Coordinates of C-alpha atoms in Angstrom, one line a residue:
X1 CA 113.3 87.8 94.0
X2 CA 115.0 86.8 90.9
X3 CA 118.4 88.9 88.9
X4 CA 117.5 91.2 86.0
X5 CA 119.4 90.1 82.5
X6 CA 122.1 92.8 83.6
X7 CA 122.9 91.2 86.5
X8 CA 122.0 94.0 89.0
X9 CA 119.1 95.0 89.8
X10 CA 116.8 92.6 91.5
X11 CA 112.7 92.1 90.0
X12 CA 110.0 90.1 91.8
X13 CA 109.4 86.3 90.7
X14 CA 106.0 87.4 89.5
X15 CA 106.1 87.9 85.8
X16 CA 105.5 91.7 84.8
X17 CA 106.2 93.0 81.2
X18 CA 109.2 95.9 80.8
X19 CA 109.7 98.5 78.9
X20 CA 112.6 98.9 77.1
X21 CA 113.1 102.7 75.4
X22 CA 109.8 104.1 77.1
X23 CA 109.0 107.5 76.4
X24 CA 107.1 109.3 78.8
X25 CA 104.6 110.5 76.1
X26 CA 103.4 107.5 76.5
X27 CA 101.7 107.7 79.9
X28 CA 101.7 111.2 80.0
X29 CA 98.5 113.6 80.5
X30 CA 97.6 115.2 77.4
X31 CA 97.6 118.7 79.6
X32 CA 101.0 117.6 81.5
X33 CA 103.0 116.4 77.7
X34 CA 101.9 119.4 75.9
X35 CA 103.6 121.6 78.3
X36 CA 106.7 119.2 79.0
X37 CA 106.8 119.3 75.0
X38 CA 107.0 123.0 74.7
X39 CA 109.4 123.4 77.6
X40 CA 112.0 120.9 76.1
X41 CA 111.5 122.9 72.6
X42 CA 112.7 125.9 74.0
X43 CA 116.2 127.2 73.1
X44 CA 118.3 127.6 76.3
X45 CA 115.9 126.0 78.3
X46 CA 118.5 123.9 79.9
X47 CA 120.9 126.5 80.9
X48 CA 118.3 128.8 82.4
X49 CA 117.2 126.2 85.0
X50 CA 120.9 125.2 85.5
X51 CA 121.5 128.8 86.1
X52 CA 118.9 129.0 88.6
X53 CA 119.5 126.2 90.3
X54 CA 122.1 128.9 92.4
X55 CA 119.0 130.3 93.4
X56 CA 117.1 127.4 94.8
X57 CA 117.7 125.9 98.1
X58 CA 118.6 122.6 96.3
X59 CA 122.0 121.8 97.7
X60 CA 120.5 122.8 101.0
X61 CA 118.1 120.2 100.6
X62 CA 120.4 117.2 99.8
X63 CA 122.1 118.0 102.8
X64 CA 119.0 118.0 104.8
X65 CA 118.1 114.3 103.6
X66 CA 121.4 113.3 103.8
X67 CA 122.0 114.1 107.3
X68 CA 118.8 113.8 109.1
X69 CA 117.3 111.3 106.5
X70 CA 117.9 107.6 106.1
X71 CA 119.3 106.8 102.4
X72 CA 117.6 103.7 100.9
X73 CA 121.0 100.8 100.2
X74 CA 120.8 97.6 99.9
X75 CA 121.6 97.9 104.1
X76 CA 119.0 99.7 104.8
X77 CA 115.1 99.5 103.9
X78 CA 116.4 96.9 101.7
X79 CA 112.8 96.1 100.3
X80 CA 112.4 99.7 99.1
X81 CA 115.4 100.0 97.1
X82 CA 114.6 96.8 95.9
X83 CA 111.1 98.2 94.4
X84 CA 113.2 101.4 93.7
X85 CA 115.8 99.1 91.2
X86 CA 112.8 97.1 90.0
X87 CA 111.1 100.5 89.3
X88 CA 113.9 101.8 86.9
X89 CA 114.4 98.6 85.4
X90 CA 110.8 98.0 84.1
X91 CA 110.3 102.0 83.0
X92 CA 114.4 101.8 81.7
X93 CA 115.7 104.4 83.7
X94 CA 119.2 104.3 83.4
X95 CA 120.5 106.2 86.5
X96 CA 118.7 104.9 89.8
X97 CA 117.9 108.3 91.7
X98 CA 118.9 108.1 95.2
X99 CA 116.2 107.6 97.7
X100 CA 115.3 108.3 101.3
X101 CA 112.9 107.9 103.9
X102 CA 111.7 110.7 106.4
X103 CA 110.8 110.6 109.4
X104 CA 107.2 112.1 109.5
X105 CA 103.9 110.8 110.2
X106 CA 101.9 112.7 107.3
X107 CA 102.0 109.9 104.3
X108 CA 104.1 111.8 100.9
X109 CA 106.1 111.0 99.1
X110 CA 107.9 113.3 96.3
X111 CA 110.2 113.7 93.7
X112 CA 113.0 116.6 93.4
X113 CA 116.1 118.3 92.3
X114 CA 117.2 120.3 89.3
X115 CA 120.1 118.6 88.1
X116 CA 119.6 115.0 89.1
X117 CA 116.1 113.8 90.6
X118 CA 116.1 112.7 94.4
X119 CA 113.0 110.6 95.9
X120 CA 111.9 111.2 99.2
X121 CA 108.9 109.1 100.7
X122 CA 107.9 109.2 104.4
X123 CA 107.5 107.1 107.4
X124 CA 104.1 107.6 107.8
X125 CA 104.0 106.1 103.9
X126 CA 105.6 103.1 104.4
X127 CA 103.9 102.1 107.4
X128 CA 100.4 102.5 105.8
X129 CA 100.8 100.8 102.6
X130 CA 102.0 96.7 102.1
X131 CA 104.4 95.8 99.1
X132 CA 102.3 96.1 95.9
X133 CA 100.9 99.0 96.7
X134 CA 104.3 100.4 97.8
X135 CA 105.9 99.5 94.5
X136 CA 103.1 101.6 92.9
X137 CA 103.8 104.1 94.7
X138 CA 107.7 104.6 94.1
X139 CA 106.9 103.7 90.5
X140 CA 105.0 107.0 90.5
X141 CA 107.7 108.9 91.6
X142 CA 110.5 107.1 89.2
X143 CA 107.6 108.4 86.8
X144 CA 108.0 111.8 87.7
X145 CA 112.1 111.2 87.2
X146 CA 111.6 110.0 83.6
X147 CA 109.5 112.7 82.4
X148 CA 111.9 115.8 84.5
X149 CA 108.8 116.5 86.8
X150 CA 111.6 116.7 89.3
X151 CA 112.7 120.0 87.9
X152 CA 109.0 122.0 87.8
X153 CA 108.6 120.6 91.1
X154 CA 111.5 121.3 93.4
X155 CA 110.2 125.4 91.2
X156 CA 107.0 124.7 92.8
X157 CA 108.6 124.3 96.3
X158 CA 110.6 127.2 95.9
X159 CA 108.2 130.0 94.6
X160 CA 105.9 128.5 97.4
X161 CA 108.2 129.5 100.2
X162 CA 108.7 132.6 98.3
X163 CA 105.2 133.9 98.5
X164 CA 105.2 134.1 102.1
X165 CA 108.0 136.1 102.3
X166 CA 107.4 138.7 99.5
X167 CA 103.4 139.0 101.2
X168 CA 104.4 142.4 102.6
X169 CA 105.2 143.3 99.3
X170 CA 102.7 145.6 97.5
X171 CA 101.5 143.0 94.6
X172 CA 104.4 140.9 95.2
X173 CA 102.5 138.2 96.6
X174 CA 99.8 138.2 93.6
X175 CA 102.4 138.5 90.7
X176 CA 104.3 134.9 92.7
X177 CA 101.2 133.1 93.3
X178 CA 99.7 133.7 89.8
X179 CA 102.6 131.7 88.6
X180 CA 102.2 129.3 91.4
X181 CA 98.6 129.2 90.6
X182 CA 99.7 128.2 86.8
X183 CA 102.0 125.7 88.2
X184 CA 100.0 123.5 90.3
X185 CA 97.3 123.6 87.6
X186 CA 100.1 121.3 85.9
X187 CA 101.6 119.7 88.5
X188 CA 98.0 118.2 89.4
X189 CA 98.1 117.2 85.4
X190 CA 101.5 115.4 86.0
X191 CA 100.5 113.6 89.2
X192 CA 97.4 111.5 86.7
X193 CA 100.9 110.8 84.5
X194 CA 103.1 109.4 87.3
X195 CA 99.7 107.8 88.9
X196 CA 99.9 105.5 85.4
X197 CA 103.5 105.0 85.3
X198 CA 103.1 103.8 88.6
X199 CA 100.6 101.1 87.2
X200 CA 102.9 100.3 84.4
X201 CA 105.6 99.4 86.9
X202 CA 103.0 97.5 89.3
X203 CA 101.0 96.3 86.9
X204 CA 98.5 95.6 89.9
X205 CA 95.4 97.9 89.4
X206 CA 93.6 96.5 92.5
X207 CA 96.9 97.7 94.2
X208 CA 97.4 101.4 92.7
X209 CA 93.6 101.8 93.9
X210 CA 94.2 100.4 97.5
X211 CA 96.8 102.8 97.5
X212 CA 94.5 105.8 97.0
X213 CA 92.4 104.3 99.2
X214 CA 94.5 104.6 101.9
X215 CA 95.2 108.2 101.5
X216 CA 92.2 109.2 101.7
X217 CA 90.7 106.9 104.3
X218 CA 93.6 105.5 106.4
X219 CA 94.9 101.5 106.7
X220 CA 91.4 100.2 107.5
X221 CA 90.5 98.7 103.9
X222 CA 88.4 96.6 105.9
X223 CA 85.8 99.1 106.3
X224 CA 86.0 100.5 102.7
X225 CA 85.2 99.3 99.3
X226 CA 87.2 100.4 95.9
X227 CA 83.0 100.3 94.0
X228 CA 82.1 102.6 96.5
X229 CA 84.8 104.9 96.7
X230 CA 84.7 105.4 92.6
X231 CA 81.4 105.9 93.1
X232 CA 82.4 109.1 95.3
X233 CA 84.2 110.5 92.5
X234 CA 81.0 110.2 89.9
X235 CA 79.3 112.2 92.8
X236 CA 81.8 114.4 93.2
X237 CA 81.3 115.0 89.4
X238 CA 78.1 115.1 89.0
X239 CA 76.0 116.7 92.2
X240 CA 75.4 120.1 93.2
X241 CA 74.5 123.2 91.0
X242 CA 76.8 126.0 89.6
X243 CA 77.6 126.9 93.2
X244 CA 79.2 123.4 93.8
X245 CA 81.0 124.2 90.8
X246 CA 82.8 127.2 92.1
X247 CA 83.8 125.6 94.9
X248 CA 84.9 122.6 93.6
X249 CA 87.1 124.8 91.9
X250 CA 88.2 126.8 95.1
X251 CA 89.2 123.9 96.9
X252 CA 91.0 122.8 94.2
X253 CA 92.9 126.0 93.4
X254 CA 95.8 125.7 96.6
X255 CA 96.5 122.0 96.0
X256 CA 99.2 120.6 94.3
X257 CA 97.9 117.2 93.8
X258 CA 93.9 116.4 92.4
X259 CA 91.4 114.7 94.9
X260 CA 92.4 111.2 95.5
X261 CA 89.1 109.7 94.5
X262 CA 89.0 112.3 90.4
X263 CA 92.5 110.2 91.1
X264 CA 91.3 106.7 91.3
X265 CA 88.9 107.1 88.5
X266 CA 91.2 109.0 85.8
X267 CA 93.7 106.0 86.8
X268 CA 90.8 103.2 86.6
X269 CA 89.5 104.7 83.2
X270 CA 93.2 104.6 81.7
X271 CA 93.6 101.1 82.9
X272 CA 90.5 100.5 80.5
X273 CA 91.9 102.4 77.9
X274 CA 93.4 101.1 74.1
X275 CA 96.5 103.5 75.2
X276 CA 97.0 101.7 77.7
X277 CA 96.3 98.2 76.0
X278 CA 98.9 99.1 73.6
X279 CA 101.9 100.0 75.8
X280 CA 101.1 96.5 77.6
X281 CA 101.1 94.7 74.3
X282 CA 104.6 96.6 73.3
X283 CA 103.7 99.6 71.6
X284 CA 104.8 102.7 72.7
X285 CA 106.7 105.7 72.1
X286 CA 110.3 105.7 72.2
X287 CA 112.8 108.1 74.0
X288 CA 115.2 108.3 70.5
X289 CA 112.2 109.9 69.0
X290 CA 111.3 112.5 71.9
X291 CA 113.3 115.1 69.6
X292 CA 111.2 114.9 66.8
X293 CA 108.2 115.6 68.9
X294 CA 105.7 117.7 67.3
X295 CA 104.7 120.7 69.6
X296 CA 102.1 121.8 68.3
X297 CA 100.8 118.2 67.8
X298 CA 101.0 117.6 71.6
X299 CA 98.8 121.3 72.3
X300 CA 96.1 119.6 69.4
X301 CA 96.1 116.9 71.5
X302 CA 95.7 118.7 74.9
X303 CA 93.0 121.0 73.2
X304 CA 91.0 117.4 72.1
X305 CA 91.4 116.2 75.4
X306 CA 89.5 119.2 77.3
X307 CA 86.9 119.5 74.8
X308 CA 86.4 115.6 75.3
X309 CA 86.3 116.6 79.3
X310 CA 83.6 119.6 78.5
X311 CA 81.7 117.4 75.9
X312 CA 81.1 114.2 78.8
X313 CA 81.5 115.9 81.9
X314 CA 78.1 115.8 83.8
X315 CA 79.8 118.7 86.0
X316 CA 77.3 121.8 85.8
X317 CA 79.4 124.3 85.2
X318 CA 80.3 122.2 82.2
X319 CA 77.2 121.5 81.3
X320 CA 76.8 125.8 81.0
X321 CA 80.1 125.3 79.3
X322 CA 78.5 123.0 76.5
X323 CA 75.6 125.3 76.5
X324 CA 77.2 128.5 75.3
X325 CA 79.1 126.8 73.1
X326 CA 76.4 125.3 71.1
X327 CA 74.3 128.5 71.2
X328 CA 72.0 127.8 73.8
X329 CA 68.4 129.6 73.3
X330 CA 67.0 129.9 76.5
X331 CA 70.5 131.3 78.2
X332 CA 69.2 132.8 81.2
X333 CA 66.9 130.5 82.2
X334 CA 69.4 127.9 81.7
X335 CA 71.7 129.6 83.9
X336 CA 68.9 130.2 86.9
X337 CA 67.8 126.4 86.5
X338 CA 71.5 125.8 87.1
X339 CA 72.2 128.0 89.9
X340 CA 69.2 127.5 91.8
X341 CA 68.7 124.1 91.1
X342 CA 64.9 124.9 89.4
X343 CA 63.4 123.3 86.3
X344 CA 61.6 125.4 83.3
X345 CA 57.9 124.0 84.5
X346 CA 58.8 124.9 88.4
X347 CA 57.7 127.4 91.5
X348 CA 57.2 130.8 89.3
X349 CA 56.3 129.1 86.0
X350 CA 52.8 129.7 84.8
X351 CA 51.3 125.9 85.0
X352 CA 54.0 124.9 87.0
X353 CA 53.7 122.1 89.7
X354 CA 55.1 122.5 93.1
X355 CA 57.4 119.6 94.5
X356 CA 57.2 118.4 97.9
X357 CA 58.7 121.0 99.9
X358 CA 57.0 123.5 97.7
X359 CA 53.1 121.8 99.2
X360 CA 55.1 122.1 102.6
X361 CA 55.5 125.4 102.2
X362 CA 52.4 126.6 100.5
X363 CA 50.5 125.2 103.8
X364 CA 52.6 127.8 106.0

C-alpha cells in the first residue's frame, strides 16, 4: 500500500486510473439518471426530505450500528477502511462515509441515511469474497453515496416496514406498495449504476464478476465458470414463451435488486462499451456541471435506452412488444404462437407437419 498525493488516504501499489471531478452521470443507468435528474430539479426538494427525515427511523439506525455494530478505523477491519479510503479517493468523494460491519450470515451490503450516507456490509460478505472482489464491492456502495442513492434507499426501507403495518388498513397497503412498487423498479436501475462504479474503482472486471458469482452460487468458484454463468443470463432472456414472460416479471416485482446473473451481463456489456472506454481514457462528466443538466435530455435518453432494450431483446414478451409496434399483420396468430409455443405451419394448420411428440401422440 502506497500514500495518496494528499497524504491520507492509503491506494494499492497496483496502478489504477482516478477520477478527479466524476459525475455520477457518467456511470449512471439511463433509467436510474433520468430520475436522479428530475428529483435534483425539483424546487424544495432538499428541504422536504430534510423535513422527513423526523419521520424516518434514521437516528434510530445510527444508533443501532453504532452500538451493536463494529465501525470500520484504521483499528479495526483495517483492510476494509482501507478499500473504503481507496474507494473515495479514485471516484473523489470528498467526505469518507462511515462504515460498519454486521454481524449476519446472509451476504449485503447497503448504503443509507438522509443527511449523510452510512455503509453497512455484513459478516457473511466479507467472509465470502477475497480483496478485489471486496474493493468492488464497497466501491458499489461509495457509488451509491456519490449519486444520493442513500436517500431513496433508507425511503425504500422505511415505506417497506410501513406496509406491514398499515395492511389492516382498507387500501392502505395497496396505495404504500404502489409507491414501493415504483421504487424498487429504480432502485434495481441504480444497483446496474453502482455495479459500474464499482468497476471503475476496481478496475478488475474478472473480479466484479467473481463477485456476482458468489452471490449467487456461494465460495466454490471452483465448481463454476463466469462463460457459463453469462450464458444463464442469455437463457434467462431468451427461453420460454409469453408465460415465462409474466413470471419473469412476477419474480422480479418484490425485489429490490435485479437477478445477479441480468447483473453480470449488463456489467460485462458496459465493460465493453465506448462509455465506458471513455471515462477510462479521461473523459467524463464533471460534478461543476451537474447543475446545468438537461432534464429532459436525461428522459430522451432513458426513452432511447428502452426502446434499444425492446428493439434487441429476444425476451418474448418483447418480441409481442416489437410486433404491435410495427403493425404486425397476423396479430393473433402471433400471440397464440407465442403463448403456446406453436408455429404458423403446426398441429391445427391445414398442411401442417406434426413434430415428435405430436407422432407420439397421434399413435395413442
Amino acid at each position: 500500500m502506497t500514500e495518496s498525493p494528499d497524504g491520507g488516504a492509503k491506494v494499492p501499489s497496483r496502478n489504477r486510473r482516478r477520477f478527479p471531478g466524476i459525475s455520477s452521470r457518467s456511470y449512471e443507468h439511463p433509467a436510474d439518471r433520468s430520475a436522479l435528474v428530475a428529483l435534483r430539479k425539483l424546487s424544495g426538494f432538499d428541504t422536504v426530505f430534510k423535513t422527513l427525515s423526523g419521520l424516518l427511523p434514521e437516528r434510530s439506525l445510527r444508533l443501532l450500528f453504532l452500538s451493536d455494530s463494529v465501525r470500520v478505523s484504521d483499528q479495526q477491519f483495517a483492510h476494509l477502511n482501507a478499500m473504503l479510503r481507496d474507494a473515495c479517493y479514485i471516484l473523489d468523494l470528498e467526505k469518507v462515509p462511515p462504515m460498519y460491519v454486521n454481524q449476519d450470515p446472509q451476504p449485503n451490503a447497503m448504503c443509507i441515511g438522509l443527511d449523510e450516507p452510512i455503509i453497512v456490509v455484513t459478516t457473511g460478505l466479507v467472509e465470502l469474497l477475497d480483496e478485489e472482489e471486496m474493493r468492488a464491492v464497497i466501491g458499489h456502495e461509495v457509488g451509491h453515496a456519490l449519486s444520493g442513492h442513500a436517500v431513496y434507499r433508507t425511503i425504500l426501507l422505511f415505506l417497506t416496514n410501513l406496509a406491514t403495518k398499515v395492511a389492516w388498513i382498507p387500501l392502505g397497503n395497496v396505495a404504500v406498495m404502489a409507491i414501493v412498487t415504483a421504487l424498487r423498479e429504480w432502485f434495481r436501475k441504480s444497483e446496474l449504476s453502482a455495479d459500474r462504479a464499482g468497476l471503475l474503482v476496481g478496475q478488475d472486471l474478472q473480479a466484479s464478476m467473481r463477485g456476482l458469482m458468489k452471490l449467487a452460487g456461494g465460495n466454490h468458484l471452483h465448481e463454476m465458470n463466469v462463460d457459463a454463468f453469462l450464458k444463464q443470463a442469455e437463457e434467462y432472456e431468451s427461453g420460454g414463451d409469453l408465460r415465462d414472460s409474466v413470471l419473469k416479471i412476477l419474480n422480479l416485482l418484490p425485489r429490490s435488486h435485479p437477478f445477479t446473473t441480468v447483473r453480470a451481463a449488463e456489467l460485462k456489456k458496459w465493460a465493453e462499451s465506448r462509455d465506458y472506454q471513455r471515462i477510462m481514457d479521461g473523459h467524463y462528466p464533471r460534478r461543476e456541471e451537474d447543475k446545468d443538466t438537461s432534464v429532459s435530455d436525461s428522459f430522451k435518453d432513458s426513452a432511447a435506452h428502452y426502446a434499444e432494450s425492446v428493439r434487441t431483446s429476444k425476451d418474448p414478451l418483447m418480441g409481442l412488444v416489437r410486433d404491435l409496434a410495427g403493425g404486425a399483420g397476423d396479430l393473433g396468430g402471433k400471440l397464440r404462437d407465442t403463448v403456446f409455443g406453436t408455429r404458423p405451419n403446426g398441429t391445427g394448420g391445414q398442411g401442417g407437419t406434426n413434430g415428435p411428440d405430436d407422432s407420439a401422440s397421434a399413435g395413442k
